[in-house]
Amino acid sequence: MRKTVIHKLFASLLAVSLLSGCNDLFNDANIQSNPNAVTDVDIATLLSGTLVGVTMLHEDTDVRIAAIWAGQLNGLSRQHQGYAEYIVSAQNFSWSPLYPAASQARLIQTKADVVGDKWTKGVGQVLEALLIAKATSLYGDVPYSQAFDDVKYPTPVFDKQADVYAALQTTLDNAILNLSAPSGLAFSAQDFIYKGDVSKWKAAAYTLKARLYLHLGNYAKAAESATLGISSTAGDALAPHGASQGIDYNQNYDFFRVNRPGDTGFDGAYLPTLMQSRIKSANTKTDETALYNHYFKIGVIGTGTLDPNVVDGAFTSNAPHPILTYYENQLILAEAQARLGDTAKALVALNSVRAGLATGTINGKTMSATGRKYDAYVLDDFGPSGLANPNKAATVQLALLYEIIVQRYTFLLMQYEAFNDVRRLEKATPVVQLTIPLYSGSKKPERFIYPQGEVNTNPNVPKPLADQFQKIPIYQ
């Protein structure tokens, strides 16, 4: 991948951690002192660099694999065609820069403690939780309790996935406490997500808590946390991008249009087929034409191909990328309440998302008004002959759940949370799933497999090694 200025900044910050284990290689006193070497990074610079790492890790190859394995995107050529055939090896995956970035988030907290800065510590805890949540949701059991002390724990143990989820909730609880402190150091200049707005970081922590509770099927806790989560699209955690190649391009644009045009696309994917079914359908309250055209554009890469809309839609070079959002928060609340049997509260949450989409607002952009219709539902719409019950579900609860799940699936494009949903729904009750066809074979992927670098260096990697078709513990 082309290195950008922000990538270089992040790499320099990671060097502090990555090079710390190599100090025994050079013992000659004459070469041990280098006036140009990076020996420390101030907390402000560390925060900026760690935020860069977090944003990179929400737009990387892992996210494309997750989108392919969720049936949203298709791999059409070279390595990504192999991903669509569910062919991977341990060499296709890496925990760098994920764990180095998480280590920097932990270092932010250590430095914040030194100066008594609870606000910055709280942000560091949210960033740590975001990264470890990505690791465990995709891989299952992962290092956490011993992950950030390579001197004491050079080969960290792999914590049980359930224990990682519990520890992440504690990390987020502590983050919320710190972000609730009456004072802290200002960091608006370094925070390109929320400009130092502590209340927005606190709400984001609650939304992340809700996401993790939803994974575990703890719907009461998911609803409780979402109620305190991101309360409007103004609180969305979005990675900002620009129009300068090699500096601040959206990574999806960089991949889809600049580096690997044609390697992936939407021909043969399930998502556009599902969305087409919501255009000019019996559901007269919904028209997804605008969102369809926001995501997809015909003929950008080749004649007649269904490509990512890199021209004027979701994947332009300057498109912000979602990390945690109001729509996800409300859809968590909607699904949790529906599964708890409170369809009235679930409908309120779902309609709040539809109201936002009706204005055209999605992930920091505005989609066209043409073919954009999201009228508010009433519960009768989900009855046996209701206009929002295309599968003739037997109950309002089941029909409403299906609509919520469809809305999540369409909204979560190019967010790895969609792959979490596909696997989570296999276990969630009552059972409501999307009919996503396989691209290849007879088995669907259930997980990422442990990176070769970790297998080679850490004897604690779980044995026997799981393949991509083995369920992770929380979805078994």
mmCIF file with all atom_site columns, N, CA, C and O in Angstrom, residues 125-126 129-130 133 165-177 201-230 324 328-329 332 417:
data_model
loop_
_atom_site.group_PDB
_atom_site.id
_atom_site.type_symbol
_atom_site.label_atom_id
_atom_site.label_alt_id
_atom_site.label_comp_id
_atom_site.label_asym_id
_atom_site.label_entity_id
_atom_site.label_seq_id
_atom_site.pdbx_PDB_ins_code
_atom_site.Cartn_x
_atom_site.Cartn_y
_atom_site.Cartn_z
_atom_site.occupancy
_atom_site.B_iso_or_equiv
_atom_site.pdbx_formal_charge
_atom_site.auth_seq_id
_atom_site.auth_comp_id
_atom_site.auth_asym_id
_atom_site.auth_atom_id
_atom_site.pdbx_PDB_model_num
ATOM 1   N N  . GLN A 1 125 ? -8.617  4.667   26.615 1.00 0.00 ? 125 GLN A N  1
ATOM 2   C CA . GLN A 1 125 ? -9.322  3.424   26.947 1.00 0.00 ? 125 GLN A CA 1
ATOM 3   C C  . GLN A 1 125 ? -10.358 3.070   25.883 1.00 0.00 ? 125 GLN A C  1
ATOM 4   O O  . GLN A 1 125 ? -10.519 1.897   25.527 1.00 0.00 ? 125 GLN A O  1
ATOM 5   N N  . VAL A 1 126 ? -11.057 4.067   25.361 1.00 0.00 ? 126 VAL A N  1
ATOM 6   C CA . VAL A 1 126 ? -12.013 3.799   24.286 1.00 0.00 ? 126 VAL A CA 1
ATOM 7   C C  . VAL A 1 126 ? -11.286 3.271   23.046 1.00 0.00 ? 126 VAL A C  1
ATOM 8   O O  . VAL A 1 126 ? -11.732 2.315   22.405 1.00 0.00 ? 126 VAL A O  1
ATOM 9   N N  . ALA A 1 129 ? -10.239 -0.305  23.564 1.00 0.00 ? 129 ALA A N  1
ATOM 10  C CA . ALA A 1 129 ? -11.382 -1.206  23.470 1.00 0.00 ? 129 ALA A CA 1
ATOM 11  C C  . ALA A 1 129 ? -11.819 -1.404  22.020 1.00 0.00 ? 129 ALA A C  1
ATOM 12  O O  . ALA A 1 129 ? -12.181 -2.520  21.619 1.00 0.00 ? 129 ALA A O  1
ATOM 13  N N  . LEU A 1 130 ? -11.797 -0.338  21.224 1.00 0.00 ? 130 LEU A N  1
ATOM 14  C CA . LEU A 1 130 ? -12.143 -0.466  19.806 1.00 0.00 ? 130 LEU A CA 1
ATOM 15  C C  . LEU A 1 130 ? -11.252 -1.487  19.106 1.00 0.00 ? 130 LEU A C  1
ATOM 16  O O  . LEU A 1 130 ? -11.730 -2.321  18.322 1.00 0.00 ? 130 LEU A O  1
ATOM 17  N N  . ALA A 1 133 ? -11.610 -5.107  20.566 1.00 0.00 ? 133 ALA A N  1
ATOM 18  C CA . ALA A 1 133 ? -12.916 -5.617  20.135 1.00 0.00 ? 133 ALA A CA 1
ATOM 19  C C  . ALA A 1 133 ? -12.852 -6.122  18.699 1.00 0.00 ? 133 ALA A C  1
ATOM 20  O O  . ALA A 1 133 ? -13.442 -7.159  18.363 1.00 0.00 ? 133 ALA A O  1
ATOM 21  N N  . TYR A 1 165 ? -14.329 -10.216 26.309 1.00 0.00 ? 165 TYR A N  1
ATOM 22  C CA . TYR A 1 165 ? -15.520 -9.362  26.263 1.00 0.00 ? 165 TYR A CA 1
ATOM 23  C C  . TYR A 1 165 ? -15.811 -8.753  27.627 1.00 0.00 ? 165 TYR A C  1
ATOM 24  O O  . TYR A 1 165 ? -16.143 -7.560  27.737 1.00 0.00 ? 165 TYR A O  1
ATOM 25  N N  . ALA A 1 166 ? -15.700 -9.551  28.681 1.00 0.00 ? 166 ALA A N  1
ATOM 26  C CA . ALA A 1 166 ? -15.931 -9.022  30.029 1.00 0.00 ? 166 ALA A CA 1
ATOM 27  C C  . ALA A 1 166 ? -14.906 -7.947  30.375 1.00 0.00 ? 166 ALA A C  1
ATOM 28  O O  . ALA A 1 166 ? -15.250 -6.899  30.953 1.00 0.00 ? 166 ALA A O  1
ATOM 29  N N  . ALA A 1 167 ? -13.638 -8.187  30.012 1.00 0.00 ? 167 ALA A N  1
ATOM 30  C CA . ALA A 1 167 ? -12.584 -7.205  30.303 1.00 0.00 ? 167 ALA A CA 1
ATOM 31  C C  . ALA A 1 167 ? -12.788 -5.923  29.509 1.00 0.00 ? 167 ALA A C  1
ATOM 32  O O  . ALA A 1 167 ? -12.521 -4.822  30.010 1.00 0.00 ? 167 ALA A O  1
ATOM 33  N N  . LEU A 1 168 ? -13.275 -6.040  28.288 1.00 0.00 ? 168 LEU A N  1
ATOM 34  C CA . LEU A 1 168 ? -13.534 -4.848  27.484 1.00 0.00 ? 168 LEU A CA 1
ATOM 35  C C  . LEU A 1 168 ? -14.649 -4.003  28.093 1.00 0.00 ? 168 LEU A C  1
ATOM 36  O O  . LEU A 1 168 ? -14.596 -2.770  28.068 1.00 0.00 ? 168 LEU A O  1
ATOM 37  N N  . GLN A 1 169 ? -15.656 -4.656  28.648 1.00 0.00 ? 169 GLN A N  1
ATOM 38  C CA . GLN A 1 169 ? -16.711 -3.891  29.315 1.00 0.00 ? 169 GLN A CA 1
ATOM 39  C C  . GLN A 1 169 ? -16.142 -3.131  30.513 1.00 0.00 ? 169 GLN A C  1
ATOM 40  O O  . GLN A 1 169 ? -16.518 -1.979  30.763 1.00 0.00 ? 169 GLN A O  1
ATOM 41  N N  . THR A 1 170 ? -15.222 -3.762  31.245 1.00 0.00 ? 170 THR A N  1
ATOM 42  C CA . THR A 1 170 ? -14.582 -3.070  32.368 1.00 0.00 ? 170 THR A CA 1
ATOM 43  C C  . THR A 1 170 ? -13.749 -1.896  31.879 1.00 0.00 ? 170 THR A C  1
ATOM 44  O O  . THR A 1 170 ? -13.773 -0.803  32.465 1.00 0.00 ? 170 THR A O  1
ATOM 45  N N  . THR A 1 171 ? -13.003 -2.100  30.792 1.00 0.00 ? 171 THR A N  1
ATOM 46  C CA . THR A 1 171 ? -12.215 -1.014  30.211 1.00 0.00 ? 171 THR A CA 1
ATOM 47  C C  . THR A 1 171 ? -13.111 0.161   29.831 1.00 0.00 ? 171 THR A C  1
ATOM 48  O O  . THR A 1 171 ? -12.785 1.326   30.090 1.00 0.00 ? 171 THR A O  1
ATOM 49  N N  . LEU A 1 172 ? -14.267 -0.134  29.232 1.00 0.00 ? 172 LEU A N  1
ATOM 50  C CA . LEU A 1 172 ? -15.176 0.929   28.817 1.00 0.00 ? 172 LEU A CA 1
ATOM 51  C C  . LEU A 1 172 ? -15.861 1.585   30.018 1.00 0.00 ? 172 LEU A C  1
ATOM 52  O O  . LEU A 1 172 ? -16.095 2.799   30.014 1.00 0.00 ? 172 LEU A O  1
ATOM 53  N N  . ASP A 1 173 ? -16.173 0.808   31.030 1.00 0.00 ? 173 ASP A N  1
ATOM 54  C CA . ASP A 1 173 ? -16.718 1.406   32.255 1.00 0.00 ? 173 ASP A CA 1
ATOM 55  C C  . ASP A 1 173 ? -15.727 2.395   32.863 1.00 0.00 ? 173 ASP A C  1
ATOM 56  O O  . ASP A 1 173 ? -16.099 3.494   33.301 1.00 0.00 ? 173 ASP A O  1
ATOM 57  N N  . ASN A 1 174 ? -14.458 2.003   32.878 1.00 0.00 ? 174 ASN A N  1
ATOM 58  C CA . ASN A 1 174 ? -13.420 2.898   33.405 1.00 0.00 ? 174 ASN A CA 1
ATOM 59  C C  . ASN A 1 174 ? -13.261 4.136   32.523 1.00 0.00 ? 174 ASN A C  1
ATOM 60  O O  . ASN A 1 174 ? -13.033 5.249   33.015 1.00 0.00 ? 174 ASN A O  1
ATOM 61  N N  . ALA A 1 175 ? -13.384 3.932   31.211 1.00 0.00 ? 175 ALA A N  1
ATOM 62  C CA . ALA A 1 175 ? -13.313 5.074   30.292 1.00 0.00 ? 175 ALA A CA 1
ATOM 63  C C  . ALA A 1 175 ? -14.434 6.065   30.588 1.00 0.00 ? 175 ALA A C  1
ATOM 64  O O  . ALA A 1 175 ? -14.217 7.290   30.624 1.00 0.00 ? 175 ALA A O  1
ATOM 65  N N  . ILE A 1 176 ? -15.628 5.559   30.810 1.00 0.00 ? 176 ILE A N  1
ATOM 66  C CA . ILE A 1 176 ? -16.775 6.427   31.079 1.00 0.00 ? 176 ILE A CA 1
ATOM 67  C C  . ILE A 1 176 ? -16.572 7.192   32.383 1.00 0.00 ? 176 ILE A C  1
ATOM 68  O O  . ILE A 1 176 ? -16.885 8.396   32.463 1.00 0.00 ? 176 ILE A O  1
ATOM 69  N N  . LEU A 1 177 ? -16.029 6.527   33.391 1.00 0.00 ? 177 LEU A N  1
ATOM 70  C CA . LEU A 1 177 ? -15.727 7.211   34.648 1.00 0.00 ? 177 LEU A CA 1
ATOM 71  C C  . LEU A 1 177 ? -14.725 8.344   34.428 1.00 0.00 ? 177 LEU A C  1
ATOM 72  O O  . LEU A 1 177 ? -14.902 9.465   34.934 1.00 0.00 ? 177 LEU A O  1
ATOM 73  N N  . TRP A 1 201 ? -17.089 11.483  23.267 1.00 0.00 ? 201 TRP A N  1
ATOM 74  C CA . TRP A 1 201 ? -16.312 10.262  23.522 1.00 0.00 ? 201 TRP A CA 1
ATOM 75  C C  . TRP A 1 201 ? -17.043 9.363   24.515 1.00 0.00 ? 201 TRP A C  1
ATOM 76  O O  . TRP A 1 201 ? -17.045 8.134   24.380 1.00 0.00 ? 201 TRP A O  1
ATOM 77  N N  . LYS A 1 202 ? -17.660 9.966   25.501 1.00 0.00 ? 202 LYS A N  1
ATOM 78  C CA . LYS A 1 202 ? -18.405 9.197   26.500 1.00 0.00 ? 202 LYS A CA 1
ATOM 79  C C  . LYS A 1 202 ? -19.586 8.475   25.848 1.00 0.00 ? 202 LYS A C  1
ATOM 80  O O  . LYS A 1 202 ? -19.822 7.285   26.107 1.00 0.00 ? 202 LYS A O  1
ATOM 81  N N  . ALA A 1 203 ? -20.320 9.160   25.006 1.00 0.00 ? 203 ALA A N  1
ATOM 82  C CA . ALA A 1 203 ? -21.439 8.526   24.299 1.00 0.00 ? 203 ALA A CA 1
ATOM 83  C C  . ALA A 1 203 ? -20.946 7.405   23.389 1.00 0.00 ? 203 ALA A C  1
ATOM 84  O O  . ALA A 1 203 ? -21.578 6.338   23.293 1.00 0.00 ? 203 ALA A O  1
ATOM 85  N N  . ALA A 1 204 ? -19.816 7.624   22.729 1.00 0.00 ? 204 ALA A N  1
ATOM 86  C CA . ALA A 1 204 ? -19.241 6.582   21.864 1.00 0.00 ? 204 ALA A CA 1
ATOM 87  C C  . ALA A 1 204 ? -18.883 5.346   22.671 1.00 0.00 ? 204 ALA A C  1
ATOM 88  O O  . ALA A 1 204 ? -19.058 4.211   22.204 1.00 0.00 ? 204 ALA A O  1
ATOM 89  N N  . ALA A 1 205 ? -18.384 5.540   23.896 1.00 0.00 ? 205 ALA A N  1
ATOM 90  C CA . ALA A 1 205 ? -18.057 4.407   24.760 1.00 0.00 ? 205 ALA A CA 1
ATOM 91  C C  . ALA A 1 205 ? -19.311 3.594   25.064 1.00 0.00 ? 205 ALA A C  1
ATOM 92  O O  . ALA A 1 205 ? -19.285 2.347   25.060 1.00 0.00 ? 205 ALA A O  1
ATOM 93  N N  . TYR A 1 206 ? -20.413 4.257   25.314 1.00 0.00 ? 206 TYR A N  1
ATOM 94  C CA . TYR A 1 206 ? -21.665 3.537   25.573 1.00 0.00 ? 206 TYR A CA 1
ATOM 95  C C  . TYR A 1 206 ? -22.141 2.780   24.331 1.00 0.00 ? 206 TYR A C  1
ATOM 96  O O  . TYR A 1 206 ? -22.651 1.654   24.426 1.00 0.00 ? 206 TYR A O  1
ATOM 97  N N  . THR A 1 207 ? -21.986 3.389   23.153 1.00 0.00 ? 207 THR A N  1
ATOM 98  C CA . THR A 1 207 ? -22.372 2.686   21.924 1.00 0.00 ? 207 THR A CA 1
ATOM 99  C C  . THR A 1 207 ? -21.513 1.446   21.710 1.00 0.00 ? 207 THR A C  1
ATOM 100 O O  . THR A 1 207 ? -22.024 0.389   21.303 1.00 0.00 ? 207 THR A O  1
ATOM 101 N N  . LEU A 1 208 ? -20.224 1.550   21.989 1.00 0.00 ? 208 LEU A N  1
ATOM 102 C CA . LEU A 1 208 ? -19.363 0.378   21.858 1.00 0.00 ? 208 LEU A CA 1
ATOM 103 C C  . LEU A 1 208 ? -19.759 -0.688  22.874 1.00 0.00 ? 208 LEU A C  1
ATOM 104 O O  . LEU A 1 208 ? -19.760 -1.887  22.561 1.00 0.00 ? 208 LEU A O  1
ATOM 105 N N  . LYS A 1 209 ? -20.106 -0.295  24.084 1.00 0.00 ? 209 LYS A N  1
ATOM 106 C CA . LYS A 1 209 ? -20.606 -1.253  25.066 1.00 0.00 ? 209 LYS A CA 1
ATOM 107 C C  . LYS A 1 209 ? -21.849 -1.969  24.530 1.00 0.00 ? 209 LYS A C  1
ATOM 108 O O  . LYS A 1 209 ? -21.974 -3.195  24.630 1.00 0.00 ? 209 LYS A O  1
ATOM 109 N N  . ALA A 1 210 ? -22.759 -1.208  23.935 1.00 0.00 ? 210 ALA A N  1
ATOM 110 C CA . ALA A 1 210 ? -23.980 -1.793  23.392 1.00 0.00 ? 210 ALA A CA 1
ATOM 111 C C  . ALA A 1 210 ? -23.660 -2.784  22.280 1.00 0.00 ? 210 ALA A C  1
ATOM 112 O O  . ALA A 1 210 ? -24.265 -3.873  22.210 1.00 0.00 ? 210 ALA A O  1
ATOM 113 N N  . ARG A 1 211 ? -22.713 -2.439  21.419 1.00 0.00 ? 211 ARG A N  1
ATOM 114 C CA . ARG A 1 211 ? -22.317 -3.346  20.334 1.00 0.00 ? 211 ARG A CA 1
ATOM 115 C C  . ARG A 1 211 ? -21.813 -4.676  20.900 1.00 0.00 ? 211 ARG A C  1
ATOM 116 O O  . ARG A 1 211 ? -22.195 -5.766  20.418 1.00 0.00 ? 211 ARG A O  1
ATOM 117 N N  . LEU A 1 212 ? -20.980 -4.607  21.915 1.00 0.00 ? 212 LEU A N  1
ATOM 118 C CA . LEU A 1 212 ? -20.397 -5.827  22.473 1.00 0.00 ? 212 LEU A CA 1
ATOM 119 C C  . LEU A 1 212 ? -21.443 -6.653  23.209 1.00 0.00 ? 212 LEU A C  1
ATOM 120 O O  . LEU A 1 212 ? -21.414 -7.886  23.156 1.00 0.00 ? 212 LEU A O  1
ATOM 121 N N  . TYR A 1 213 ? -22.376 -6.012  23.891 1.00 0.00 ? 213 TYR A N  1
ATOM 122 C CA . TYR A 1 213 ? -23.463 -6.760  24.536 1.00 0.00 ? 213 TYR A CA 1
ATOM 123 C C  . TYR A 1 213 ? -24.349 -7.438  23.498 1.00 0.00 ? 213 TYR A C  1
ATOM 124 O O  . TYR A 1 213 ? -24.841 -8.553  23.704 1.00 0.00 ? 213 TYR A O  1
ATOM 125 N N  . LEU A 1 214 ? -24.576 -6.764  22.362 1.00 0.00 ? 214 LEU A N  1
ATOM 126 C CA . LEU A 1 214 ? -25.371 -7.377  21.296 1.00 0.00 ? 214 LEU A CA 1
ATOM 127 C C  . LEU A 1 214 ? -24.693 -8.633  20.787 1.00 0.00 ? 214 LEU A C  1
ATOM 128 O O  . LEU A 1 214 ? -25.352 -9.652  20.524 1.00 0.00 ? 214 LEU A O  1
ATOM 129 N N  . HIS A 1 215 ? -23.367 -8.599  20.626 1.00 0.00 ? 215 HIS A N  1
ATOM 130 C CA . HIS A 1 215 ? -22.626 -9.796  20.192 1.00 0.00 ? 215 HIS A CA 1
ATOM 131 C C  . HIS A 1 215 ? -22.935 -10.980 21.093 1.00 0.00 ? 215 HIS A C  1
ATOM 132 O O  . HIS A 1 215 ? -23.056 -12.122 20.629 1.00 0.00 ? 215 HIS A O  1
ATOM 133 N N  . LEU A 1 216 ? -23.016 -10.730 22.397 1.00 0.00 ? 216 LEU A N  1
ATOM 134 C CA . LEU A 1 216 ? -23.187 -11.803 23.382 1.00 0.00 ? 216 LEU A CA 1
ATOM 135 C C  . LEU A 1 216 ? -24.650 -12.187 23.593 1.00 0.00 ? 216 LEU A C  1
ATOM 136 O O  . LEU A 1 216 ? -24.940 -13.123 24.344 1.00 0.00 ? 216 LEU A O  1
ATOM 137 N N  . GLY A 1 217 ? -25.571 -11.472 22.966 1.00 0.00 ? 217 GLY A N  1
ATOM 138 C CA . GLY A 1 217 ? -26.981 -11.769 23.163 1.00 0.00 ? 217 GLY A CA 1
ATOM 139 C C  . GLY A 1 217 ? -27.523 -11.261 24.480 1.00 0.00 ? 217 GLY A C  1
ATOM 140 O O  . GLY A 1 217 ? -28.586 -11.706 24.928 1.00 0.00 ? 217 GLY A O  1
ATOM 141 N N  . ASN A 1 218 ? -26.821 -10.326 25.100 1.00 0.00 ? 218 ASN A N  1
ATOM 142 C CA . ASN A 1 218 ? -27.301 -9.718  26.340 1.00 0.00 ? 218 ASN A CA 1
ATOM 143 C C  . ASN A 1 218 ? -28.101 -8.477  25.953 1.00 0.00 ? 218 ASN A C  1
ATOM 144 O O  . ASN A 1 218 ? -27.614 -7.343  25.982 1.00 0.00 ? 218 ASN A O  1
ATOM 145 N N  . TYR A 1 219 ? -29.367 -8.694  25.590 1.00 0.00 ? 219 TYR A N  1
ATOM 146 C CA . TYR A 1 219 ? -30.148 -7.635  24.980 1.00 0.00 ? 219 TYR A CA 1
ATOM 147 C C  . TYR A 1 219 ? -30.567 -6.556  25.974 1.00 0.00 ? 219 TYR A C  1
ATOM 148 O O  . TYR A 1 219 ? -30.681 -5.378  25.606 1.00 0.00 ? 219 TYR A O  1
ATOM 149 N N  . ALA A 1 220 ? -30.782 -6.938  27.215 1.00 0.00 ? 220 ALA A N  1
ATOM 150 C CA . ALA A 1 220 ? -31.137 -5.929  28.216 1.00 0.00 ? 220 ALA A CA 1
ATOM 151 C C  . ALA A 1 220 ? -29.995 -4.944  28.410 1.00 0.00 ? 220 ALA A C  1
ATOM 152 O O  . ALA A 1 220 ? -30.205 -3.719  28.449 1.00 0.00 ? 220 ALA A O  1
ATOM 153 N N  . LYS A 1 221 ? -28.782 -5.451  28.534 1.00 0.00 ? 221 LYS A N  1
ATOM 154 C CA . LYS A 1 221 ? -27.615 -4.583  28.700 1.00 0.00 ? 221 LYS A CA 1
ATOM 155 C C  . LYS A 1 221 ? -27.329 -3.795  27.417 1.00 0.00 ? 221 LYS A C  1
ATOM 156 O O  . LYS A 1 221 ? -26.895 -2.632  27.468 1.00 0.00 ? 221 LYS A O  1
ATOM 157 N N  . ALA A 1 222 ? -27.558 -4.422  26.272 1.00 0.00 ? 222 ALA A N  1
ATOM 158 C CA . ALA A 1 222 ? -27.355 -3.709  25.004 1.00 0.00 ? 222 ALA A CA 1
ATOM 159 C C  . ALA A 1 222 ? -28.295 -2.520  24.911 1.00 0.00 ? 222 ALA A C  1
ATOM 160 O O  . ALA A 1 222 ? -27.892 -1.408  24.537 1.00 0.00 ? 222 ALA A O  1
ATOM 161 N N  . ALA A 1 223 ? -29.556 -2.717  25.273 1.00 0.00 ? 223 ALA A N  1
ATOM 162 C CA . ALA A 1 223 ? -30.527 -1.631  25.224 1.00 0.00 ? 223 ALA A CA 1
ATOM 163 C C  . ALA A 1 223 ? -30.190 -0.543  26.241 1.00 0.00 ? 223 ALA A C  1
ATOM 164 O O  . ALA A 1 223 ? -30.270 0.658   25.938 1.00 0.00 ? 223 ALA A O  1
ATOM 165 N N  . GLU A 1 224 ? -29.787 -0.964  27.439 1.00 0.00 ? 224 GLU A N  1
ATOM 166 C CA . GLU A 1 224 ? -29.420 0.002   28.476 1.00 0.00 ? 224 GLU A CA 1
ATOM 167 C C  . GLU A 1 224 ? -28.258 0.877   28.037 1.00 0.00 ? 224 GLU A C  1
ATOM 168 O O  . GLU A 1 224 ? -28.279 2.110   28.220 1.00 0.00 ? 224 GLU A O  1
ATOM 169 N N  . SER A 1 225 ? -27.242 0.274   27.438 1.00 0.00 ? 225 SER A N  1
ATOM 170 C CA . SER A 1 225 ? -26.075 1.041   26.999 1.00 0.00 ? 225 SER A CA 1
ATOM 171 C C  . SER A 1 225 ? -26.414 1.925   25.804 1.00 0.00 ? 225 SER A C  1
ATOM 172 O O  . SER A 1 225 ? -25.981 3.085   25.737 1.00 0.00 ? 225 SER A O  1
ATOM 173 N N  . ALA A 1 226 ? -27.185 1.402   24.855 1.00 0.00 ? 226 ALA A N  1
ATOM 174 C CA . ALA A 1 226 ? -27.530 2.189   23.674 1.00 0.00 ? 226 ALA A CA 1
ATOM 175 C C  . ALA A 1 226 ? -28.347 3.414   24.036 1.00 0.00 ? 226 ALA A C  1
ATOM 176 O O  . ALA A 1 226 ? -28.235 4.465   23.390 1.00 0.00 ? 226 ALA A O  1
ATOM 177 N N  . THR A 1 227 ? -29.154 3.311   25.089 1.00 0.00 ? 227 THR A N  1
ATOM 178 C CA . THR A 1 227 ? -29.948 4.455   25.528 1.00 0.00 ? 227 THR A CA 1
ATOM 179 C C  . THR A 1 227 ? -29.059 5.635   25.926 1.00 0.00 ? 227 THR A C  1
ATOM 180 O O  . THR A 1 227 ? -29.449 6.797   25.801 1.00 0.00 ? 227 THR A O  1
ATOM 181 N N  . LEU A 1 228 ? -27.846 5.323   26.365 1.00 0.00 ? 228 LEU A N  1
ATOM 182 C CA . LEU A 1 228 ? -26.888 6.353   26.767 1.00 0.00 ? 228 LEU A CA 1
ATOM 183 C C  . LEU A 1 228 ? -25.840 6.626   25.682 1.00 0.00 ? 228 LEU A C  1
ATOM 184 O O  . LEU A 1 228 ? -24.911 7.402   25.893 1.00 0.00 ? 228 LEU A O  1
ATOM 185 N N  . GLY A 1 229 ? -25.997 5.987   24.533 1.00 0.00 ? 229 GLY A N  1
ATOM 186 C CA . GLY A 1 229 ? -24.995 6.081   23.474 1.00 0.00 ? 229 GLY A CA 1
ATOM 187 C C  . GLY A 1 229 ? -25.149 7.300   22.594 1.00 0.00 ? 229 GLY A C  1
ATOM 188 O O  . GLY A 1 229 ? -25.779 8.302   22.967 1.00 0.00 ? 229 GLY A O  1
ATOM 189 N N  . ILE A 1 230 ? -24.568 7.236   21.410 1.00 0.00 ? 230 ILE A N  1
ATOM 190 C CA . ILE A 1 230 ? -24.558 8.359   20.464 1.00 0.00 ? 230 ILE A CA 1
ATOM 191 C C  . ILE A 1 230 ? -25.996 8.766   20.151 1.00 0.00 ? 230 ILE A C  1
ATOM 192 O O  . ILE A 1 230 ? -26.808 7.944   19.709 1.00 0.00 ? 230 ILE A O  1
ATOM 193 N N  . LEU A 1 324 ? -18.034 4.501   14.792 1.00 0.00 ? 324 LEU A N  1
ATOM 194 C CA . LEU A 1 324 ? -19.207 4.288   15.636 1.00 0.00 ? 324 LEU A CA 1
ATOM 195 C C  . LEU A 1 324 ? -20.210 5.377   15.266 1.00 0.00 ? 324 LEU A C  1
ATOM 196 O O  . LEU A 1 324 ? -19.833 6.540   15.113 1.00 0.00 ? 324 LEU A O  1
ATOM 197 N N  . GLU A 1 328 ? -26.031 3.053   13.877 1.00 0.00 ? 328 GLU A N  1
ATOM 198 C CA . GLU A 1 328 ? -25.732 1.752   14.462 1.00 0.00 ? 328 GLU A CA 1
ATOM 199 C C  . GLU A 1 328 ? -26.278 1.671   15.885 1.00 0.00 ? 328 GLU A C  1
ATOM 200 O O  . GLU A 1 328 ? -26.863 0.658   16.292 1.00 0.00 ? 328 GLU A O  1
ATOM 201 N N  . ASN A 1 329 ? -26.093 2.738   16.646 1.00 0.00 ? 329 ASN A N  1
ATOM 202 C CA . ASN A 1 329 ? -26.568 2.748   18.025 1.00 0.00 ? 329 ASN A CA 1
ATOM 203 C C  . ASN A 1 329 ? -28.076 2.497   18.089 1.00 0.00 ? 329 ASN A C  1
ATOM 204 O O  . ASN A 1 329 ? -28.557 1.686   18.882 1.00 0.00 ? 329 ASN A O  1
ATOM 205 N N  . ILE A 1 332 ? -28.969 -1.070  17.122 1.00 0.00 ? 332 ILE A N  1
ATOM 206 C CA . ILE A 1 332 ? -28.716 -1.959  18.254 1.00 0.00 ? 332 ILE A CA 1
ATOM 207 C C  . ILE A 1 332 ? -29.904 -1.898  19.214 1.00 0.00 ? 332 ILE A C  1
ATOM 208 O O  . ILE A 1 332 ? -30.425 -2.931  19.667 1.00 0.00 ? 332 ILE A O  1
ATOM 209 N N  . GLU A 1 417 ? -18.499 -4.935  11.154 1.00 0.00 ? 417 GLU A N  1
ATOM 210 C CA . GLU A 1 417 ? -19.624 -5.330  11.992 1.00 0.00 ? 417 GLU A CA 1
ATOM 211 C C  . GLU A 1 417 ? -20.669 -6.116  11.206 1.00 0.00 ? 417 GLU A C  1
ATOM 212 O O  . GLU A 1 417 ? -21.414 -6.916  11.778 1.00 0.00 ? 417 GLU A O  1
#
